[in-house]
């Protein structure tokens, strides 16, 4: 059962839509936001097509990434987006998020990760949810830890031409 929009204290997880275009492009073209992300900057036309596609989200599908909007509860203004990938067998999911720089450092990333974990575990069979973050991305590392995800490993990578150490986090479905 789809649980969107998922409204929390400060943010709401919801479908993206073409009305988000300007806000989406504002943070997606910010080099400091993009630095640790797997996505590349999009043109206005590419972003419009992407938002149109993601506006049709109707649940997480095995073997696919899905993108959800992160908006402010008080005015529905888009401040970021979250990606969720569900493994082909449905047993594992991975999450990631991007937040506009002007809202970082206010606990909204932690709130978003908590909501994503809740949504993934409520709507998929995934028993394990993973997240990876560059060790230089300290706000992201803090948000993942504050949301209750545990560190489970590190690996060396070359990311966007830079050597880095990626920290892995995980959360498990409770055995209740």
Coordinates of C-alpha atoms in Angstrom, one line a residue:
X1 CA 0.0 0.0 0.0
X2 CA 1.4 3.4 -1.0
X3 CA 1.8 5.8 1.9
X4 CA 2.4 9.0 0.1
X5 CA 2.4 11.8 0.9
X6 CA 4.1 10.9 4.2
X7 CA 3.8 14.0 6.4
X8 CA 6.2 14.5 9.3
X9 CA 7.0 17.4 11.7
X10 CA 9.0 19.5 9.3
X11 CA 9.0 17.7 6.0
X12 CA 6.8 15.6 3.8
X13 CA 7.9 12.8 1.4
X14 CA 5.8 13.0 -1.7
X15 CA 5.8 12.4 -5.4
X16 CA 7.9 14.8 -7.5
X17 CA 6.0 16.9 -10.2
X18 CA 6.8 19.4 -12.9
X19 CA 5.9 22.3 -10.6
X20 CA 9.1 21.4 -8.7
X21 CA 11.3 22.2 -11.7
X22 CA 12.9 25.5 -10.5
X23 CA 13.5 24.3 -6.9
X24 CA 14.8 21.0 -8.3
X25 CA 17.2 22.6 -10.6
X26 CA 18.4 25.1 -8.0
X27 CA 19.9 22.4 -5.7
X28 CA 20.7 19.9 -8.4
X29 CA 23.0 22.5 -10.1
X30 CA 24.7 23.5 -6.9
X31 CA 28.2 22.1 -7.1
X32 CA 28.5 21.7 -3.3
X33 CA 25.2 19.6 -3.3
X34 CA 26.2 17.6 -6.3
X35 CA 29.8 16.8 -5.1
X36 CA 28.9 13.6 -3.3
X37 CA 25.9 12.5 -5.4
X38 CA 25.7 9.8 -8.1
X39 CA 23.6 11.9 -10.4
X40 CA 24.8 14.4 -13.0
X41 CA 23.4 17.9 -13.5
X42 CA 20.4 17.9 -15.9
X43 CA 19.3 20.5 -18.5
X44 CA 15.9 22.1 -17.9
X45 CA 14.4 19.8 -20.6
X46 CA 16.0 16.7 -19.0
X47 CA 14.8 17.7 -15.6
X48 CA 11.2 18.3 -16.8
X49 CA 11.2 14.8 -18.4
X50 CA 12.6 13.3 -15.2
X51 CA 10.0 15.0 -13.0
X52 CA 7.2 13.9 -15.3
X53 CA 8.4 10.3 -15.1
X54 CA 8.8 10.3 -11.3
X55 CA 5.4 12.0 -10.8
X56 CA 3.9 8.6 -11.8
X57 CA 5.6 6.8 -8.9
X58 CA 3.2 4.1 -7.6
X59 CA 5.6 2.1 -5.4
X60 CA 9.1 0.7 -5.2
X61 CA 9.8 -1.8 -8.0
X62 CA 12.5 -4.4 -7.8
X63 CA 15.6 -3.6 -9.8
X64 CA 14.8 0.1 -10.2
X65 CA 15.7 3.5 -8.6
X66 CA 12.7 5.6 -7.6
X67 CA 13.0 9.3 -6.7
X68 CA 10.7 11.0 -4.1
X69 CA 10.4 14.7 -3.3
X70 CA 11.3 16.1 0.1
X71 CA 9.2 19.2 0.7
X72 CA 8.6 21.5 3.7
X73 CA 5.4 20.6 5.5
X74 CA 4.3 24.2 6.0
X75 CA 4.3 25.2 2.3
X76 CA 5.1 22.1 0.2
X77 CA 8.2 23.8 -1.1
X78 CA 10.6 21.2 -2.6
X79 CA 13.9 21.2 -0.7
X80 CA 15.4 17.9 -1.9
X81 CA 14.8 14.5 -3.2
X82 CA 15.5 10.9 -2.1
X83 CA 16.4 7.9 -4.1
X84 CA 15.4 4.4 -3.2
X85 CA 16.6 1.3 -5.0
X86 CA 15.0 -2.1 -4.4
X87 CA 17.0 -5.2 -5.3
X88 CA 15.7 -7.6 -7.9
X89 CA 14.9 -10.1 -5.2
X90 CA 13.3 -7.4 -3.0
X91 CA 15.3 -8.4 0.0
X92 CA 17.5 -5.3 0.1
X93 CA 17.0 -1.6 -0.5
X94 CA 19.3 1.3 -0.7
X95 CA 18.6 4.9 0.0
X96 CA 20.2 8.2 -0.7
X97 CA 19.2 11.8 -0.5
X98 CA 20.0 15.3 -1.6
X99 CA 19.1 18.5 0.3
X100 CA 19.3 22.1 -0.8
X101 CA 22.2 23.8 0.9
X102 CA 20.0 26.5 2.5
X103 CA 18.2 23.8 4.6
X104 CA 21.1 21.7 5.6
X105 CA 22.1 21.5 9.2
X106 CA 18.6 21.7 10.6
X107 CA 17.9 18.0 11.2
X108 CA 15.8 17.7 8.1
X109 CA 18.1 15.0 6.6
X110 CA 17.7 12.9 9.7
X111 CA 13.9 13.3 9.5
X112 CA 14.0 12.3 5.9
X113 CA 16.1 9.2 6.5
X114 CA 13.8 8.1 9.3
X115 CA 10.8 8.6 7.0
X116 CA 12.4 6.7 4.2
X117 CA 13.2 3.8 6.4
X118 CA 9.6 3.8 7.6
X119 CA 8.3 3.9 4.1
X120 CA 10.6 1.3 2.7
X121 CA 10.0 -1.2 5.5
X122 CA 6.2 -0.6 5.3
X123 CA 5.8 -1.0 1.6
X124 CA 8.5 -3.5 0.5
X125 CA 9.7 -7.0 1.6
X126 CA 13.2 -5.6 2.2
X127 CA 14.8 -6.9 5.4
X128 CA 17.9 -4.7 5.0
X129 CA 18.2 -1.1 4.0
X130 CA 21.7 0.2 3.0
X131 CA 23.1 3.7 2.6
X132 CA 26.6 4.8 1.5
X133 CA 28.2 8.2 2.1
X134 CA 31.6 9.7 1.4
X135 CA 33.4 10.1 4.7
X136 CA 34.0 13.8 3.9
X137 CA 30.2 14.3 3.8
X138 CA 29.9 14.7 7.6
X139 CA 26.3 16.0 7.7
X140 CA 25.2 12.9 5.8
X141 CA 27.1 10.6 8.1
X142 CA 25.5 12.2 11.1
X143 CA 22.0 12.1 9.6
X144 CA 22.3 8.3 8.9
X145 CA 23.6 7.6 12.4
X146 CA 20.9 9.8 14.1
X147 CA 18.2 8.0 12.1
X148 CA 19.4 4.7 13.7
X149 CA 21.4 3.2 10.9
X150 CA 24.6 1.5 12.0
X151 CA 28.0 1.7 10.3
X152 CA 28.8 -1.6 8.7
X153 CA 31.9 -1.0 6.6
X154 CA 34.1 1.2 4.5
X155 CA 35.5 0.9 1.0
X156 CA 37.9 3.0 -1.1
X157 CA 36.5 4.4 -4.3
X158 CA 37.2 6.9 -7.0
X159 CA 34.2 9.2 -7.2
X160 CA 33.8 11.9 -9.8
X161 CA 37.6 11.7 -10.3
X162 CA 38.5 12.0 -6.6
X163 CA 39.8 9.2 -4.4
X164 CA 37.5 8.8 -1.4
X165 CA 36.5 6.5 1.4
X166 CA 32.8 5.5 1.3
X167 CA 31.1 4.5 4.6
X168 CA 28.3 2.0 4.5
X169 CA 25.4 2.1 6.9
X170 CA 22.5 -0.4 7.3
X171 CA 19.2 -0.9 9.1
X172 CA 17.3 -4.1 9.5
X173 CA 13.6 -4.9 9.7
X174 CA 12.8 -5.7 13.3
X175 CA 11.9 -9.3 14.1
X176 CA 8.5 -8.5 15.6

